[in-house]
Amino acid sequence: MTAVDEPAPGRRERKKARTRQALADAALRLFLERGYDQVGVKDVAEAADVSVTTLFKHFSGKEALVFDQDAEQRAALIAAVRERRPGTTVLDALQAHLRGLLVCAHETPGFRDFRELVEKTPALAEYAHRMWLRHETALAEALAVELGTPADAPSVRALAHYVLAARQLAGGCADPGPALDEIFARLRKGWADLAG
């Protein structure tokens, strides 16, 4: 079934999506205004005009409010590997996917504030790290299938790790696109020329 064939979400799904987005938007706004540690889940629920119980139906905890697209990001990362065009290498597909994400993020108003919030808040930085580790495991599994190797092969796990690290490193640069390209060029070439 293609995206065109998929039925439109029903009223209930649309309402749930709106509530989830309202909670994520309220949380980010409050965290940026007051600071993460000064805002409780009750504050977020009130700002979104829902109960705390409703908040926890949509999010596992306070940190998850900031990373509201975690599952979608993981799915898109795996899709970049599995659904790449014929003749496109895994690295080319991942580079194109991550480049699109980085350029889009850097052009989004408030991105720098969001990144600063995460970097300066230990609970958020730790959550982001755990989230990336989950993505790393999922990516390693997808790579293993595509490359015909065991998912626990060190080379596959290393590649997944470096790909995700590339996004984080390039994301901290003023011009992330060329920075990502440089990192992926090194992934393709290796480090032999730097050993001497």
mmCIF file of C-alpha atoms in Angstrom:
data_model
loop_
_atom_site.group_PDB
_atom_site.id
_atom_site.type_symbol
_atom_site.label_atom_id
_atom_site.label_comp_id
_atom_site.label_asym_id
_atom_site.label_seq_id
_atom_site.Cartn_x
_atom_site.Cartn_y
_atom_site.Cartn_z
ATOM 1 C CA MET A 1 0.000 0.000 0.000
ATOM 2 C CA THR A 2 1.479 3.375 -0.955
ATOM 3 C CA ALA A 3 1.042 6.654 0.877
ATOM 4 C CA VAL A 4 -1.535 7.637 -1.749
ATOM 5 C CA ASP A 5 -3.585 4.481 -1.016
ATOM 6 C CA GLU A 6 -3.539 4.902 2.757
ATOM 7 C CA PRO A 7 -6.845 6.063 4.197
ATOM 8 C CA ALA A 8 -6.928 9.463 5.840
ATOM 9 C CA PRO A 9 -6.762 9.276 9.632
ATOM 10 C CA GLY A 10 -10.120 9.308 11.372
ATOM 11 C CA ARG A 11 -11.375 12.025 13.689
ATOM 12 C CA ARG A 12 -10.084 10.213 16.775
ATOM 13 C CA GLU A 13 -6.546 9.867 15.354
ATOM 14 C CA ARG A 14 -6.541 13.509 14.252
ATOM 15 C CA LYS A 15 -7.639 14.609 17.731
ATOM 16 C CA LYS A 16 -4.925 12.492 19.357
ATOM 17 C CA ALA A 17 -2.316 13.951 16.993
ATOM 18 C CA ARG A 18 -3.474 17.511 17.768
ATOM 19 C CA THR A 19 -3.350 16.844 21.512
ATOM 20 C CA ARG A 20 0.119 15.328 21.245
ATOM 21 C CA GLN A 21 1.354 18.303 19.210
ATOM 22 C CA ALA A 22 -0.240 20.803 21.621
ATOM 23 C CA LEU A 23 1.544 19.125 24.527
ATOM 24 C CA ALA A 24 4.914 19.090 22.749
ATOM 25 C CA ASP A 25 4.540 22.731 21.683
ATOM 26 C CA ALA A 26 3.505 23.849 25.168
ATOM 27 C CA ALA A 27 6.367 21.944 26.774
ATOM 28 C CA LEU A 28 9.017 23.393 24.497
ATOM 29 C CA ARG A 29 7.658 26.919 24.900
ATOM 30 C CA LEU A 30 7.606 26.627 28.707
ATOM 31 C CA PHE A 31 11.023 24.973 28.882
ATOM 32 C CA LEU A 32 12.561 27.731 26.763
ATOM 33 C CA GLU A 33 10.807 30.499 28.730
ATOM 34 C CA ARG A 34 11.374 29.227 32.282
ATOM 35 C CA GLY A 35 14.019 26.553 32.025
ATOM 36 C CA TYR A 36 13.483 22.819 31.986
ATOM 37 C CA ASP A 37 13.918 22.269 35.729
ATOM 38 C CA GLN A 38 11.414 25.013 36.608
ATOM 39 C CA VAL A 39 8.539 23.417 34.663
ATOM 40 C CA GLY A 40 6.572 20.393 35.813
ATOM 41 C CA VAL A 41 4.350 18.067 33.823
ATOM 42 C CA LYS A 42 1.336 19.684 35.502
ATOM 43 C CA ASP A 43 2.407 23.066 34.067
ATOM 44 C CA VAL A 44 2.647 21.547 30.596
ATOM 45 C CA ALA A 45 -0.737 19.834 30.885
ATOM 46 C CA GLU A 46 -2.380 23.065 32.018
ATOM 47 C CA ALA A 47 -0.773 25.052 29.200
ATOM 48 C CA ALA A 48 -2.117 22.509 26.678
ATOM 49 C CA ASP A 49 -5.516 22.439 28.457
ATOM 50 C CA VAL A 50 -5.449 18.711 29.216
ATOM 51 C CA SER A 51 -5.110 16.588 32.334
ATOM 52 C CA VAL A 52 -1.822 15.151 33.556
ATOM 53 C CA THR A 53 -3.318 11.696 32.907
ATOM 54 C CA THR A 54 -3.841 12.664 29.258
ATOM 55 C CA LEU A 55 -0.264 13.915 29.052
ATOM 56 C CA PHE A 56 1.024 10.517 30.209
ATOM 57 C CA LYS A 57 -1.175 8.746 27.638
ATOM 58 C CA HIS A 58 0.852 10.535 24.960
ATOM 59 C CA PHE A 59 4.318 10.794 26.529
ATOM 60 C CA SER A 60 6.305 8.475 28.791
ATOM 61 C CA GLY A 61 7.773 11.337 30.821
ATOM 62 C CA LYS A 62 8.916 14.917 30.928
ATOM 63 C CA GLU A 63 11.997 14.374 28.744
ATOM 64 C CA ALA A 64 9.937 12.688 26.032
ATOM 65 C CA LEU A 65 7.955 15.916 25.615
ATOM 66 C CA VAL A 66 11.030 17.536 24.080
ATOM 67 C CA PHE A 67 11.734 14.655 21.712
ATOM 68 C CA ASP A 68 8.192 14.171 20.479
ATOM 69 C CA GLN A 69 9.247 12.799 17.079
ATOM 70 C CA ASP A 70 11.535 10.051 18.367
ATOM 71 C CA ALA A 71 9.621 7.145 16.811
ATOM 72 C CA GLU A 72 9.149 8.957 13.501
ATOM 73 C CA GLN A 73 12.856 9.781 13.294
ATOM 74 C CA ARG A 74 13.844 6.164 13.935
ATOM 75 C CA ALA A 75 11.366 4.920 11.314
ATOM 76 C CA ALA A 76 12.636 7.436 8.746
ATOM 77 C CA LEU A 77 16.241 6.433 9.419
ATOM 78 C CA ILE A 78 15.443 2.759 8.846
ATOM 79 C CA ALA A 79 13.384 3.619 5.750
ATOM 80 C CA ALA A 80 16.374 5.510 4.319
ATOM 81 C CA VAL A 81 18.280 2.205 4.375
ATOM 82 C CA ARG A 82 15.545 -0.225 3.389
ATOM 83 C CA GLU A 83 13.693 1.885 0.819
ATOM 84 C CA ARG A 84 16.616 3.476 -0.991
ATOM 85 C CA ARG A 85 16.523 3.692 -4.771
ATOM 86 C CA PRO A 86 18.136 0.850 -6.725
ATOM 87 C CA GLY A 87 21.818 1.544 -7.271
ATOM 88 C CA THR A 88 22.044 3.833 -4.229
ATOM 89 C CA THR A 89 24.538 2.700 -1.610
ATOM 90 C CA VAL A 90 23.574 2.535 2.043
ATOM 91 C CA LEU A 91 26.008 5.352 2.871
ATOM 92 C CA ASP A 92 24.675 7.553 0.053
ATOM 93 C CA ALA A 93 21.100 7.001 1.232
ATOM 94 C CA LEU A 94 21.953 7.773 4.863
ATOM 95 C CA GLN A 95 23.978 10.829 3.917
ATOM 96 C CA ALA A 96 21.121 12.238 1.821
ATOM 97 C CA HIS A 97 18.596 11.537 4.576
ATOM 98 C CA LEU A 98 20.681 13.100 7.337
ATOM 99 C CA ARG A 99 21.665 16.069 5.167
ATOM 100 C CA GLY A 100 18.002 16.830 4.537
ATOM 101 C CA LEU A 101 17.240 16.658 8.247
ATOM 102 C CA LEU A 102 20.152 18.880 9.235
ATOM 103 C CA VAL A 103 19.561 21.553 6.638
ATOM 104 C CA CYS A 104 15.854 21.632 7.469
ATOM 105 C CA ALA A 105 16.559 21.829 11.208
ATOM 106 C CA HIS A 106 19.052 24.668 10.822
ATOM 107 C CA GLU A 107 16.529 26.628 8.778
ATOM 108 C CA THR A 108 13.781 26.107 11.372
ATOM 109 C CA PRO A 109 13.216 29.125 13.628
ATOM 110 C CA GLY A 110 14.130 28.303 17.213
ATOM 111 C CA PHE A 111 16.445 25.398 16.365
ATOM 112 C CA ARG A 112 19.466 26.973 18.066
ATOM 113 C CA ASP A 113 17.400 27.640 21.200
ATOM 114 C CA PHE A 114 16.208 24.025 21.193
ATOM 115 C CA ARG A 115 19.735 22.675 20.768
ATOM 116 C CA GLU A 116 21.032 24.918 23.556
ATOM 117 C CA LEU A 117 18.216 23.768 25.854
ATOM 118 C CA VAL A 118 19.143 20.125 25.290
ATOM 119 C CA GLU A 119 22.886 20.677 25.643
ATOM 120 C CA LYS A 120 22.563 22.707 28.867
ATOM 121 C CA THR A 121 20.038 20.442 30.584
ATOM 122 C CA PRO A 122 21.661 17.242 31.901
ATOM 123 C CA ALA A 123 18.380 15.282 31.973
ATOM 124 C CA LEU A 124 17.665 16.173 28.335
ATOM 125 C CA ALA A 125 21.228 15.525 27.187
ATOM 126 C CA GLU A 126 21.108 12.087 28.840
ATOM 127 C CA TYR A 127 17.708 11.325 27.321
ATOM 128 C CA ALA A 128 18.968 12.376 23.883
ATOM 129 C CA HIS A 129 21.952 10.068 24.321
ATOM 130 C CA ARG A 130 19.715 7.111 25.262
ATOM 131 C CA MET A 131 17.431 7.917 22.332
ATOM 132 C CA TRP A 132 20.386 7.862 19.922
ATOM 133 C CA LEU A 133 21.518 4.521 21.355
ATOM 134 C CA ARG A 134 18.079 3.083 20.566
ATOM 135 C CA HIS A 135 18.354 4.494 17.054
ATOM 136 C CA GLU A 136 21.852 3.018 16.775
ATOM 137 C CA THR A 137 20.585 -0.466 17.596
ATOM 138 C CA ALA A 138 17.713 -0.194 15.111
ATOM 139 C CA LEU A 139 20.025 1.172 12.418
ATOM 140 C CA ALA A 140 22.578 -1.594 13.011
ATOM 141 C CA GLU A 141 19.836 -4.188 12.583
ATOM 142 C CA ALA A 142 18.683 -2.597 9.303
ATOM 143 C CA LEU A 143 22.264 -2.353 8.042
ATOM 144 C CA ALA A 144 22.924 -5.987 8.937
ATOM 145 C CA VAL A 145 19.957 -7.122 6.857
ATOM 146 C CA GLU A 146 21.058 -5.005 3.888
ATOM 147 C CA LEU A 147 24.716 -6.028 4.130
ATOM 148 C CA GLY A 148 24.060 -9.679 4.939
ATOM 149 C CA THR A 149 25.964 -9.664 8.213
ATOM 150 C CA PRO A 150 24.970 -10.436 11.809
ATOM 151 C CA ALA A 151 23.402 -7.469 13.637
ATOM 152 C CA ASP A 152 25.963 -7.772 16.422
ATOM 153 C CA ALA A 153 28.953 -7.653 14.051
ATOM 154 C CA PRO A 154 31.312 -4.955 15.344
ATOM 155 C CA SER A 155 31.690 -3.423 11.886
ATOM 156 C CA VAL A 156 27.923 -2.973 11.501
ATOM 157 C CA ARG A 157 27.524 -1.568 15.001
ATOM 158 C CA ALA A 158 30.448 0.797 14.376
ATOM 159 C CA LEU A 159 28.968 2.019 11.113
ATOM 160 C CA ALA A 160 25.602 2.709 12.780
ATOM 161 C CA HIS A 161 27.404 4.525 15.596
ATOM 162 C CA TYR A 162 29.474 6.694 13.264
ATOM 163 C CA VAL A 163 26.498 7.564 11.066
ATOM 164 C CA LEU A 164 24.512 8.819 14.040
ATOM 165 C CA ALA A 165 27.547 10.594 15.488
ATOM 166 C CA ALA A 166 27.970 12.316 12.122
ATOM 167 C CA ARG A 167 24.541 13.878 12.482
ATOM 168 C CA GLN A 168 25.302 15.166 15.962
ATOM 169 C CA LEU A 169 28.738 16.505 15.036
ATOM 170 C CA ALA A 170 27.593 18.188 11.832
ATOM 171 C CA GLY A 171 24.525 19.555 13.609
ATOM 172 C CA GLY A 172 26.781 21.610 15.859
ATOM 173 C CA CYS A 173 28.466 23.324 12.896
ATOM 174 C CA ALA A 174 27.410 26.674 11.458
ATOM 175 C CA ASP A 175 26.997 25.058 8.022
ATOM 176 C CA PRO A 176 25.959 21.450 8.681
ATOM 177 C CA GLY A 177 25.587 20.249 5.073
ATOM 178 C CA PRO A 178 29.263 20.510 4.064
ATOM 179 C CA ALA A 179 30.317 19.260 7.511
ATOM 180 C CA LEU A 180 28.198 16.135 7.054
ATOM 181 C CA ASP A 181 29.591 15.632 3.555
ATOM 182 C CA GLU A 182 33.128 15.792 4.956
ATOM 183 C CA ILE A 183 32.328 13.200 7.632
ATOM 184 C CA PHE A 184 30.720 10.822 5.138
ATOM 185 C CA ALA A 185 33.671 11.219 2.766
ATOM 186 C CA ARG A 186 35.891 10.064 5.633
ATOM 187 C CA LEU A 187 33.549 7.136 6.387
ATOM 188 C CA ARG A 188 33.886 6.005 2.773
ATOM 189 C CA LYS A 189 37.652 6.505 2.613
ATOM 190 C CA GLY A 190 38.668 5.344 6.061
ATOM 191 C CA TRP A 191 41.516 6.604 8.229
ATOM 192 C CA ALA A 192 44.529 4.887 6.676
ATOM 193 C CA ASP A 193 45.928 8.142 5.275
ATOM 194 C CA LEU A 194 45.812 9.715 8.756
ATOM 195 C CA ALA A 195 47.713 6.903 10.459
ATOM 196 C CA GLY A 196 51.137 8.061 9.366
#
